[in-house]
């Protein structure tokens, strides 16, 4: 396996020891690895390295891991993502699904297994990228080849070549320079520049003398040149252009045909380093195409010249001494009044004429384009003279005949051209559409035989294991008769064509083969094949075989025929290459399918976890659209889970509530969930389903901190709520019943205290009064709670100074503080924000939190109160270094009657009502309360309140039962 460049793998893990171990194992497999410990670092690496695999160990210290995965997914070539976590709970599974993870690893990580998974993914990703690039190149090349074989205009071909070179190689400018041997210069014949502005100044440099400038130098050198830093090269002429276009590297490839240099393909790049082997190969292929185009254009010109010469020679074919021959030679009318008297004519011909009874002759030339190509003659049976009118009449006939003659010839030639073009087009079209090699080669073999008017044709394939050519396809001869023949490279006609990489022909095939391959010689003789023309099928350095056509006559082959067969052999080479690429592509596709299947299984596994949790889980976009939902969320809401996906959450809930006959409609907290995106939680009663769901929404943020949506979990809390309702009802009932007798007892005890009683009795009475006082307080608390719960407590919201309120509470508890020898510090009292709340209720909040801190902190503790304003919210915080709260208890602290287990050692008395009341009051005024603690290390309680106040309060109905 070849090592990949750059950070092929990025491992993001806050645990650097684990990251290092995995990294070492992946490196050992030959992959470059970058390790990052934070998300910020990882994002930098992602941009820079364009990795194949991203390994994300959750959680990350500075960012949501899912965000990193999402950003990676937006890259032009996204890496495969592997998630690592302690366990894969429902939430992590959802995340893995979200991140399109290709794999998951559970901590502690098995390093060998992890490295093998990562290595496999990296390798496959790399191959897929390569394949994509490759396919793109193939498409462009194939389109260009089509153009080259079909276009008659060489200029268009060169421009297309330059364009293809620019696109395929990422070059800035490409020129095709063609040799003009008469002037000893190179001329630009095709250009393409990424920026037309840079193409323009080139017109100043359309011609360069041999040996001058970059292209001239390459032409003289006769081999490819790769030059970096062109701006400082003395050979670079147009400095202004180089600077304006930021040009840096130059690749010059001579266009070769045999040992002849025809021109130069010059490719100029912006800032870049060395060229890869593949790039150089591609450049060479493009140069080959350009050479081929030039050779073909030359061959066409040559064919035109040949045709002109043939016309001339045809005029001389007739015997100069014949009558018609004289007319053609002179181009003038000829009158012979008496053939018997004529002394110029060839005696044999003369005798022949006289024998048939001809005595007089008038001939006029047949002229095409001013040149005589034949003669039209009339003979008389007696000697006679011809008048000028006779000559004019015959000349008029001759002119008409000449036109018809020329038309017929042109017509025949056009037909021939058409036939060639259609056949070539068929080959080309087939080439592009069919990837079955034997079919394309059959078509090429047959076309070669037909187009070159031969008797047979065959493709000979080079068999590496036998180091020789064997027949692969044949047309016009029985393949089984030649199947046994093996021709070594360099031997016979085909062997030499293969070795020398050029077309060759012979008039005497069997004689040619006699020494090298007697077998083949015999067969050729037996099949009656005499003349043969062979063209090698090569692509780059790769020689596939030879295309051969055979004739039964010992003919020569015209240049046009050699060119045509070479073109067909080139087509065959492309077909071979395509077929190989195709089979490679198929193989890669199979591998990809396998990879996909694996990923699919992983995903299914995650989906099963997602579905198997008892909570309902949904992912909802910012706009409220449900993107994912597990089966339980459907079950809990009483709808089909599949029907949930794609729907609007709020509409759906509205509908559900309307159906289930809820009076209050959707809870406000759920309705406003999407207006601000902090998340939240609350209850959702579904009366007709006789069910209460508790929902918790957590924002899911993406890159840049913007909220992509919310993950909402639903839990069935029907039983919890029922029990809690029963508690409330019971307490409400009991407290009402207790209040009156308790007040009676307290009143009696006060009477007794005032009476004349012995001293020891007096102290019992005082104790009893304290106890009754506490009982009354408890009952009052319970009554407040039950009223607050039912919304039946009178409130007088007004601007309240949190600072002053805190100071007054501290004064009240000063005795208690002294008793415990605590140190209390307060900050922010003087510029404390003003909140709109009922001062008496708020005082209760501050008092409860402060006395808790005093109670649950062992002697000589530190208590710090801090008041501040954050945005439009006031924040009140109390921090102690007391016994703290066990982790599992923290969640339940604000529940009614709840006390953590660790308090009983310190303070046995307590009701578990204080914090519950705190929460009810704070939430009543639109605020929030929470705590943060580590057991044994102290606790911090915080509440926030809006400074703008809460407007709805004054409209509440007054409660006459409110305590004074
Ligand atoms: P109570 O104090 O009567 O038990 P609260 O509702 O005021 O009831 O408090 C509930 C529970 O919260 C307490 O029993 C205790 O476990 C815990 N708690 C409250 N404040 C503190 C604190 N400052 N430090 C440690 N635990 C606390």
CSV table of C-alpha atoms in Angstrom, one decimal, residues 81 91 124 150 173 279 346 389 632 736 786 857 896 948:
chain,number,residue,atom,x,y,z
A,81,UNK,CA,-16.3,9.9,10.2
A,91,UNK,CA,-28.3,10.3,22.3
A,124,UNK,CA,-11.1,3.1,0.4
A,150,UNK,CA,-14.3,13.7,-36.5
A,173,UNK,CA,-2.3,28.7,-20.5
A,279,UNK,CA,0.4,14.2,-15.1
A,346,UNK,CA,2.1,5.6,-85.5
A,389,UNK,CA,-18.1,25.7,-87.9
A,632,UNK,CA,-41.4,5.4,21.0
A,736,UNK,CA,-56.5,23.3,56.3
A,786,UNK,CA,-50.8,24.7,47.6
A,857,UNK,CA,-22.2,24.0,56.2
A,896,UNK,CA,-41.6,18.7,47.1
A,948,UNK,CA,-38.2,44.1,33.1
